[in-house]
Coordinates of C-alpha atoms in Angstrom, one line a residue:
X33 CA 144.9 87.4 62.8
X34 CA 141.7 89.8 62.4
X35 CA 138.3 88.8 62.7
X36 CA 137.1 86.9 59.9
X37 CA 140.5 86.1 58.4
X38 CA 139.8 82.1 58.8
X39 CA 141.2 81.2 62.1
X40 CA 138.2 79.1 62.9
X41 CA 139.2 76.9 59.7
X42 CA 142.1 75.8 61.8
X43 CA 139.6 74.1 64.5
X44 CA 137.1 73.0 62.0
X45 CA 140.2 71.0 60.2
X46 CA 141.4 69.7 63.5
X47 CA 138.0 68.9 64.6
X48 CA 137.3 66.8 61.0
X49 CA 140.9 65.3 61.5
X50 CA 140.1 63.8 64.9
X51 CA 136.8 62.2 63.5
X52 CA 134.3 65.1 63.7
X53 CA 131.3 64.9 61.4
X54 CA 131.8 66.3 57.9
X55 CA 129.6 68.3 55.7
X56 CA 129.7 69.4 51.9
X57 CA 129.4 72.9 53.0
X58 CA 132.9 73.0 54.1
X59 CA 134.0 72.7 50.1
X60 CA 135.1 75.7 48.5
X61 CA 132.4 77.2 46.0
X62 CA 133.3 75.5 42.6
X63 CA 135.1 72.7 43.7
X64 CA 133.8 69.0 43.9
X65 CA 136.0 68.0 47.0
X66 CA 138.0 68.9 49.7
X67 CA 141.0 67.1 51.4
X68 CA 142.7 67.6 54.9
X69 CA 145.9 65.9 56.2
X70 CA 147.7 65.7 59.5
X71 CA 150.6 63.9 60.8
X72 CA 151.0 62.9 64.4
X73 CA 154.3 61.3 66.1
X74 CA 153.3 58.3 68.1
X75 CA 155.0 57.4 71.3
X76 CA 155.6 53.9 72.2
X77 CA 153.1 52.5 74.6
X78 CA 150.7 54.9 74.0
X79 CA 147.0 54.1 73.3
X80 CA 147.2 55.2 69.7
X81 CA 150.3 53.0 69.4
X82 CA 148.3 50.0 70.7
X83 CA 145.4 50.5 68.6
X84 CA 147.5 51.0 65.5
X85 CA 149.5 47.9 66.4
X86 CA 146.0 45.8 66.7
X87 CA 145.1 46.9 63.4
X88 CA 148.4 45.7 61.7
X89 CA 149.8 49.4 61.2
X90 CA 153.4 50.4 61.9
X91 CA 153.1 53.0 64.4
X92 CA 156.8 53.9 64.5
X93 CA 156.6 55.5 61.4
X94 CA 154.0 58.1 62.8
X95 CA 150.3 58.6 61.9
X96 CA 149.4 60.1 58.7
X97 CA 145.6 61.0 58.7
X98 CA 143.6 62.0 55.6
X99 CA 140.0 62.9 55.2
X100 CA 138.2 63.3 51.8
X101 CA 135.1 65.5 51.5
X102 CA 132.9 64.9 48.1
X103 CA 130.6 67.3 47.1
X104 CA 127.8 64.5 47.2
X105 CA 128.3 64.4 50.9
X106 CA 130.4 61.3 51.2
X107 CA 133.5 61.3 53.0
X108 CA 136.4 58.9 53.2
X109 CA 139.1 58.3 55.9
X110 CA 142.7 57.0 55.1
X111 CA 145.3 56.2 58.0
X112 CA 148.7 55.8 56.7
X113 CA 147.2 55.6 53.3
X114 CA 144.7 52.9 54.1
X115 CA 140.7 53.3 54.0
X116 CA 139.6 53.2 57.4
X117 CA 136.2 53.8 59.4
X118 CA 135.4 57.0 61.2
X119 CA 135.0 55.0 64.4
X120 CA 138.7 53.7 64.2
X121 CA 140.0 57.3 63.5
X122 CA 138.1 58.4 66.5
X123 CA 139.4 55.7 68.6
X124 CA 143.2 56.2 67.6
X125 CA 143.0 60.3 68.0
X126 CA 141.1 60.1 71.2
X127 CA 144.3 60.1 73.3
X128 CA 146.2 62.2 71.0
X129 CA 144.7 65.7 70.8
X130 CA 142.0 67.9 72.7
X131 CA 140.1 70.6 71.6
X132 CA 139.1 73.5 74.1
X133 CA 136.7 76.1 72.4
X134 CA 137.2 79.8 72.7
X135 CA 134.7 80.1 75.8
X136 CA 135.6 76.7 77.5
X137 CA 138.1 78.5 80.0
X138 CA 135.4 81.3 80.4
X139 CA 132.8 78.7 81.8
X140 CA 135.3 77.1 83.9
X141 CA 136.4 80.5 85.4
X142 CA 132.9 82.1 86.1
X143 CA 132.1 81.0 89.4
X144 CA 128.3 80.8 89.0
X145 CA 129.1 78.0 86.6
X146 CA 130.8 75.7 89.0
X147 CA 127.8 74.3 90.6
X148 CA 126.5 73.3 87.2
X149 CA 129.7 71.7 86.4
X150 CA 129.9 69.9 89.6
X151 CA 126.2 68.4 89.4
X152 CA 127.0 67.5 85.7
X153 CA 130.2 65.6 87.1
X154 CA 128.0 64.1 90.2
X155 CA 125.0 63.1 88.0
X156 CA 122.7 64.8 90.5
X157 CA 120.5 66.8 88.2
X158 CA 117.8 64.5 88.6
X159 CA 117.8 65.4 92.7
X160 CA 118.4 69.1 91.9
X161 CA 115.5 69.3 89.7
X162 CA 113.5 67.6 92.6
X163 CA 114.8 70.4 94.8
X164 CA 113.9 72.9 92.4
X165 CA 110.5 71.7 91.7
X166 CA 109.7 71.6 95.6
X167 CA 111.1 75.1 95.8
X168 CA 108.7 76.4 93.4
X169 CA 105.9 75.1 95.1
X170 CA 106.9 76.2 98.6
X171 CA 107.6 79.8 97.6
X172 CA 104.1 80.6 96.3
X173 CA 102.8 78.6 99.3
X174 CA 104.8 80.8 101.6
X175 CA 103.6 84.0 99.9
X176 CA 100.0 82.8 99.9
X177 CA 100.1 82.2 103.9
X178 CA 101.9 85.4 104.3
X179 CA 99.2 87.4 102.5
X180 CA 96.2 85.6 104.4
X181 CA 97.7 86.1 107.5
X182 CA 98.8 89.9 106.8
X183 CA 94.9 90.3 105.9
X184 CA 93.8 88.9 109.3
X185 CA 92.5 92.3 110.6
X186 CA 90.7 93.1 107.3
X187 CA 89.3 89.6 107.2
X188 CA 87.9 90.0 110.8
X189 CA 86.1 93.4 110.0
X190 CA 84.9 91.8 106.9
X191 CA 83.5 89.0 108.8
X192 CA 81.8 91.4 111.1
X193 CA 79.9 93.2 108.1
X194 CA 79.1 90.0 106.5
X195 CA 77.5 88.5 109.8
X196 CA 75.6 91.7 110.0
X197 CA 74.3 91.5 106.6
X198 CA 73.5 87.9 106.9
X199 CA 71.7 88.6 110.2
X200 CA 69.7 91.5 108.5
X201 CA 68.5 89.3 105.5
X202 CA 68.0 86.4 107.8
X203 CA 65.8 88.4 110.2
X204 CA 63.7 89.6 107.0
X205 CA 62.6 85.9 106.4
X206 CA 62.5 86.6 102.7
X207 CA 59.9 84.3 100.6
X208 CA 60.0 84.3 96.7
X209 CA 57.0 86.1 95.4
X210 CA 56.2 87.9 98.8
X211 CA 56.3 91.4 97.6
X212 CA 53.7 90.8 94.7
X213 CA 51.4 89.2 97.2
X214 CA 51.7 91.9 99.6
X215 CA 50.8 94.5 97.0
X216 CA 47.7 92.6 96.1
X217 CA 46.8 92.5 100.0
X218 CA 47.4 96.1 100.3
X219 CA 44.9 96.6 97.5
X220 CA 42.5 94.6 99.3
X221 CA 42.8 96.1 102.5
X222 CA 42.8 99.7 101.3
X223 CA 39.3 98.9 99.6
X224 CA 37.9 96.8 102.2
X225 CA 35.3 99.2 103.9
X226 CA 34.0 100.1 100.3
X227 CA 33.9 96.5 99.1
X228 CA 32.1 95.4 102.4
X229 CA 29.6 98.1 102.0
X230 CA 28.9 97.4 98.4
X231 CA 28.5 93.5 99.3
X232 CA 26.0 94.5 102.3
X233 CA 23.7 96.6 100.0
X234 CA 23.6 94.0 97.2
X235 CA 22.8 91.2 100.0
X236 CA 20.3 93.7 101.3
X237 CA 18.7 94.3 98.0
X238 CA 18.7 90.5 96.8
X239 CA 17.5 89.0 99.9
X240 CA 17.2 90.7 103.4
X241 CA 15.1 94.0 102.9
X242 CA 11.5 94.1 102.4
X243 CA 10.5 94.2 98.7
X244 CA 13.9 92.2 97.7
X245 CA 14.7 90.6 94.5
X246 CA 13.9 87.2 95.8
X247 CA 10.7 88.3 97.8
X248 CA 9.6 89.9 94.2
X249 CA 10.5 86.6 92.1
X250 CA 8.6 84.7 94.8
X251 CA 5.3 86.8 94.2
X252 CA 5.6 86.7 90.7
X253 CA 6.0 82.8 90.8
X254 CA 2.7 82.8 92.7
X255 CA 0.9 84.6 90.2
X256 CA 2.0 82.6 87.4
X257 CA 1.3 79.2 89.2
X258 CA -2.3 80.5 89.6
X259 CA -2.7 80.5 85.9
X260 CA -0.8 77.3 85.1
X261 CA -3.9 75.0 84.6
X262 CA -5.4 77.4 82.0
X263 CA -2.0 77.9 80.5
X264 CA 0.2 75.0 80.8
X265 CA 3.1 76.8 79.1
X266 CA 3.6 79.1 82.5
X267 CA 4.9 75.9 84.2
X268 CA 8.3 76.2 82.3
X269 CA 8.3 80.0 83.2
X270 CA 7.8 79.0 87.0
X271 CA 10.6 76.6 86.9
X272 CA 12.8 79.3 85.4
X273 CA 11.8 81.6 88.1
X274 CA 12.8 78.9 90.8
X275 CA 16.0 78.5 88.9
X276 CA 16.7 82.1 89.2
X277 CA 15.8 82.4 92.8
X278 CA 18.2 79.3 93.8
X279 CA 21.1 81.1 91.9
X280 CA 20.3 84.3 93.8
X281 CA 20.2 82.3 97.2
X282 CA 23.7 80.8 96.3
X283 CA 24.9 84.4 95.4
X284 CA 23.9 85.7 98.7
X285 CA 25.7 82.9 100.7
X286 CA 28.9 83.6 98.5
X287 CA 28.5 87.3 98.9
X288 CA 28.3 86.8 102.6
X289 CA 31.1 84.5 102.9
X290 CA 33.3 87.1 101.0
X291 CA 32.0 89.9 103.3
X292 CA 32.7 87.6 106.3
X293 CA 36.4 87.0 105.1
X294 CA 37.3 91.1 104.6
X295 CA 40.0 92.3 106.9
X296 CA 38.8 95.9 108.0
X297 CA 41.4 96.1 110.7
X298 CA 43.5 99.2 110.3
X299 CA 46.4 97.5 112.0
X300 CA 46.6 94.9 109.0
X301 CA 47.1 97.5 106.6
X302 CA 49.8 99.1 108.8
X303 CA 51.4 95.7 109.0
X304 CA 51.5 95.2 105.4
X305 CA 52.8 98.6 104.7
X306 CA 55.4 98.2 106.7
X307 CA 56.5 94.7 105.5
X308 CA 56.5 96.4 102.1
X309 CA 58.8 99.4 103.3
X310 CA 61.3 96.9 104.7
X311 CA 61.5 94.9 101.6
X312 CA 62.0 98.5 99.4
X313 CA 64.7 99.4 101.9
X314 CA 66.5 96.2 101.5
X315 CA 66.2 96.4 97.9
X316 CA 67.6 99.9 97.5
X317 CA 70.6 98.7 100.2
X318 CA 71.4 95.7 98.1
X319 CA 70.2 96.2 94.9
X320 CA 68.0 94.4 92.4
X321 CA 64.4 92.6 93.3
X322 CA 63.1 90.1 95.7
X323 CA 65.0 87.2 93.8
X324 CA 68.1 89.0 93.6
X325 CA 67.8 89.9 97.5
X326 CA 67.5 86.1 98.0
X327 CA 70.2 85.3 95.9
X328 CA 72.7 88.0 97.9
X329 CA 71.6 86.3 101.1
X330 CA 72.9 83.0 100.1
X331 CA 76.0 84.6 98.5
X332 CA 76.8 86.6 101.8
X333 CA 76.1 83.0 103.8
X334 CA 78.8 81.5 101.5
X335 CA 81.2 84.5 101.8
X336 CA 80.6 84.5 105.7
X337 CA 81.6 80.6 105.8
X338 CA 84.4 81.2 103.8
X339 CA 85.7 84.1 105.7
X340 CA 85.2 82.1 109.1
X341 CA 87.0 79.0 107.8
X342 CA 90.1 81.1 106.4
X343 CA 91.8 80.0 110.0
X344 CA 91.2 76.5 109.0
X345 CA 92.4 77.3 105.4
X346 CA 95.7 78.7 106.9
X347 CA 96.1 76.0 109.1
X348 CA 95.7 73.5 106.1
X349 CA 98.3 75.3 103.9
X350 CA 100.7 75.4 106.8
X351 CA 100.2 71.6 107.1
X352 CA 100.8 71.3 103.4
X353 CA 104.0 73.7 103.9
X354 CA 105.6 71.8 106.9
X355 CA 105.3 68.4 104.5
X356 CA 106.9 70.1 101.7
X357 CA 109.7 71.7 103.7
X358 CA 110.4 68.5 105.3
X359 CA 111.0 66.9 101.9
X360 CA 112.9 69.9 100.3
X361 CA 115.2 69.9 103.4
X362 CA 115.6 66.0 103.1
X363 CA 116.6 66.4 99.2
X364 CA 118.8 69.4 99.8
X365 CA 120.8 67.5 102.5
X366 CA 121.0 64.5 100.3
X367 CA 122.3 66.5 97.4
X368 CA 124.6 68.3 99.3
X369 CA 126.1 65.2 100.5
X370 CA 126.1 63.4 97.1
X371 CA 127.8 66.7 95.9
X372 CA 130.7 66.6 98.6
X373 CA 131.2 62.9 97.7
X374 CA 131.7 63.7 94.0
X375 CA 134.0 67.0 94.8
X376 CA 136.2 64.4 96.5
X377 CA 136.3 62.4 93.3
X378 CA 136.5 65.3 91.2
X379 CA 139.7 66.3 92.9
X380 CA 141.3 63.0 92.7
X381 CA 140.8 63.1 88.9
X382 CA 142.0 66.5 88.4
X383 CA 145.1 65.6 90.2
X384 CA 145.4 62.6 88.0
X385 CA 145.0 64.9 84.9
X386 CA 147.2 67.3 86.2
X387 CA 149.9 64.8 87.0
X388 CA 149.7 63.5 83.3
X389 CA 150.6 67.4 82.3
X390 CA 153.8 67.1 84.8
X391 CA 151.9 69.4 87.2
X392 CA 151.8 66.5 89.9
X393 CA 152.1 69.1 92.8
X394 CA 149.0 71.1 91.6
X395 CA 145.6 70.5 93.5
X396 CA 142.3 71.3 92.6
X397 CA 139.6 71.5 95.5
X398 CA 135.8 72.4 95.6
X399 CA 135.0 74.9 98.4
X400 CA 131.5 74.6 99.8
X401 CA 129.8 77.3 101.4
X402 CA 126.2 78.1 102.6
X403 CA 124.1 81.3 103.2
X404 CA 122.1 82.0 106.6
X405 CA 118.4 82.6 106.1
X406 CA 117.6 86.2 107.3
X407 CA 113.8 86.3 106.3
X408 CA 110.7 84.3 107.2
X409 CA 110.1 83.9 103.4
X410 CA 113.5 82.1 103.2
X411 CA 113.4 78.3 102.9
X412 CA 115.9 76.9 105.5
X413 CA 117.1 74.0 107.4
X414 CA 116.5 74.0 111.2
X415 CA 120.2 75.0 111.6
X416 CA 119.6 78.0 109.5
X417 CA 120.9 77.2 106.1
X418 CA 119.0 78.9 103.4
X419 CA 118.0 76.6 100.5
X420 CA 117.6 77.8 97.1
X421 CA 116.3 76.3 93.9
X422 CA 119.6 74.7 93.3
X423 CA 119.9 73.5 96.6
X424 CA 121.6 74.8 99.8
X425 CA 125.3 74.8 98.5
X426 CA 127.5 77.6 97.2
X427 CA 130.5 76.2 95.4
X428 CA 133.7 77.4 93.9
X429 CA 136.7 75.7 92.3
X430 CA 139.9 76.3 94.4
X431 CA 143.6 75.6 92.6
X432 CA 147.0 75.5 94.0
X433 CA 149.8 75.0 91.7
X434 CA 152.7 74.3 94.0
X435 CA 153.1 73.0 97.6
X436 CA 152.9 75.5 100.4
X437 CA 150.6 77.7 98.4
X438 CA 147.0 78.2 99.8
X439 CA 144.5 77.2 97.5
X440 CA 142.6 80.4 95.7
X441 CA 139.3 80.7 93.8
X442 CA 140.2 79.6 90.4
X443 CA 138.8 82.9 88.5
X444 CA 141.2 85.0 90.6
X445 CA 144.3 82.7 89.4
X446 CA 143.6 82.2 86.1
X447 CA 143.9 85.9 84.3
X448 CA 144.9 85.8 80.6
X449 CA 148.6 86.3 81.5
X450 CA 148.2 83.3 83.7
X451 CA 146.3 81.4 81.2
X452 CA 149.3 82.0 78.7
X453 CA 151.9 81.1 81.1
X454 CA 150.3 77.9 81.6
X455 CA 149.9 77.2 77.9
X456 CA 153.3 78.0 77.7
X457 CA 154.3 75.2 80.5
X458 CA 152.0 72.7 78.8
X459 CA 153.7 73.3 75.5
X460 CA 157.2 72.2 77.1
X461 CA 155.6 68.6 77.0
X462 CA 152.7 69.1 74.5
X463 CA 152.0 70.4 71.2
X464 CA 149.7 73.4 71.7
X465 CA 148.1 75.3 68.9
X466 CA 146.4 78.4 70.5
X467 CA 144.2 80.9 68.6
X468 CA 143.8 84.2 70.4
X469 CA 143.2 87.6 70.0
X470 CA 145.0 88.5 73.2
X471 CA 148.4 89.6 73.0
X472 CA 149.0 88.5 76.7
X473 CA 148.6 85.0 75.3
X474 CA 150.2 85.2 72.1
X475 CA 153.6 86.4 73.4
X476 CA 154.3 83.3 75.1
X477 CA 154.0 81.0 71.8
X478 CA 157.3 79.6 70.7
X479 CA 155.9 80.2 67.1
X480 CA 153.5 82.8 65.9
X481 CA 151.4 82.8 62.6
X482 CA 149.4 85.4 61.2
X483 CA 146.5 84.5 59.4
X484 CA 145.3 86.8 56.4
X485 CA 142.4 87.0 54.2
X486 CA 143.2 88.1 50.5
X487 CA 140.9 88.6 47.6
X488 CA 142.4 88.0 43.9
X489 CA 140.3 88.0 41.0
X490 CA 137.1 87.8 43.0
X491 CA 138.0 84.8 44.8
X492 CA 138.8 84.9 48.6
X493 CA 141.7 83.1 50.2
X494 CA 143.1 82.5 53.6
X495 CA 146.8 82.4 54.3
X496 CA 149.2 81.7 57.1
X497 CA 152.3 83.6 57.3
X498 CA 154.8 82.5 59.8
X499 CA 156.2 85.4 61.8
X500 CA 159.9 84.5 61.7
X501 CA 161.6 87.6 63.1
X502 CA 161.2 89.5 66.2
X503 CA 160.1 92.6 64.5
X504 CA 157.3 90.9 62.4
X505 CA 156.3 89.3 66.0
X506 CA 156.3 93.0 67.8
X507 CA 154.2 94.4 65.0
X508 CA 151.7 91.8 65.2
X509 CA 151.5 92.1 69.2
X510 CA 151.3 95.7 68.7
X511 CA 148.4 95.3 66.3
X512 CA 146.5 92.8 68.7
X513 CA 147.1 95.6 71.3
X514 CA 146.2 99.0 69.6
X515 CA 144.2 97.7 66.5
X516 CA 145.1 99.6 63.3
X517 CA 146.5 102.8 64.9
X518 CA 149.8 101.7 66.2
X519 CA 152.0 104.4 68.1
X520 CA 155.5 104.0 69.4
X521 CA 154.2 103.5 72.7
X522 CA 152.2 100.7 71.6
X523 CA 155.3 99.3 69.7
X524 CA 157.5 99.5 72.7
X525 CA 154.9 97.8 75.2
X526 CA 154.7 95.0 72.5
X527 CA 158.4 94.6 72.3
X528 CA 158.7 94.5 76.4
X529 CA 155.8 92.0 76.5
X530 CA 157.6 89.8 74.1
X531 CA 161.0 90.1 76.0
X532 CA 159.5 89.2 79.3
X533 CA 157.5 86.3 78.2

């Protein structure tokens, strides 16, 4: 049937009848309940027969399953007209039918899915996850080491520059606040001669020359002292003159000390200017003030230390890498061994299942291969096998239907035509309900049904029409091949397909 006609309802119905979860959403709009029925022939000695017998049911009359779904969400199960639990229904039907979704075979046929299928079967997901975790640790580490190695020449040049800058700033012996002190010293040296001469004249005027201030004060005091008896009030004046004289003496000593400490050597000024010029040049070169220069010096020292320690860092990273690679190699080898062991079990189980389908000569095996590492960035065993995030194995399912046939990749064998043929072979021993859009598969059906959707009085209904004669089947196969535009050539092709099936 066409897309949207309602073919998927068959799958839903069978799923529910096999014990699937029911939902009120499945009930037609306007109705209060839905009911599904299925009848199975039961073979003697089958698991279903044994369970039914345990439950006191007569399996010889077959198995009648009824599921009732109410709008309230409640679901009821009846087995041979007896109320039953969902768990009992599941246990009885477990061996009666299997549903393969429309994409199930595609997953199996795509070789890229085979490793996932094998790991799920082998229960090796935790070990595979460990390999993936190590892989994602190793790859960035290898890249980092490679980048550091590649930058080695640039690092050497950088170290030379940093070493020169560090030496230059170290030789400058920078001291915080030094530039301000030098500017003050420069001002003093620039005016040293004038200050010395001024102090010398002042000392002479106060003390050293004839008629100096202190000499005049001494003469004034003696004059006052001569009249002190007649005018006692002059005693206080004499005391004040003595005090002034003492202060002038102290001032003279201080000025002489200052004059003695004045550096008037032209070489001193030149030395200060040279130092200021050096500081100014370094400020222009590295930017900022003196404090910034000191910070720059410390930063360069740290950068130089990092650069000079780069080889040690590479060695440390390489040691970590070696440890991780040892672990991933061990994990990858263990994973591969577990997969190969599981592959043997999978092949044995597949042969058992195929034998139950009367394909006891068929053989399923798992082909293992590896990829050789070609790049230094690849993770590999010592023997050269490349390790991926999924491990070291590449696997593919191989199938041989008959003795003497070499196993071939499953995806090359199972074409739509061959899938249809295998379904036809299965239908010799089992009932097969196949829903397909592919004429290459539908042509093999012993019976063919057309599912249509009709709208009557505003309600949509789905109908199943049996295609009972050859012409009806040819017409439907032609529609499946060519769509709505059916030509004589399409009809002829459809007829030929049906005849060859």
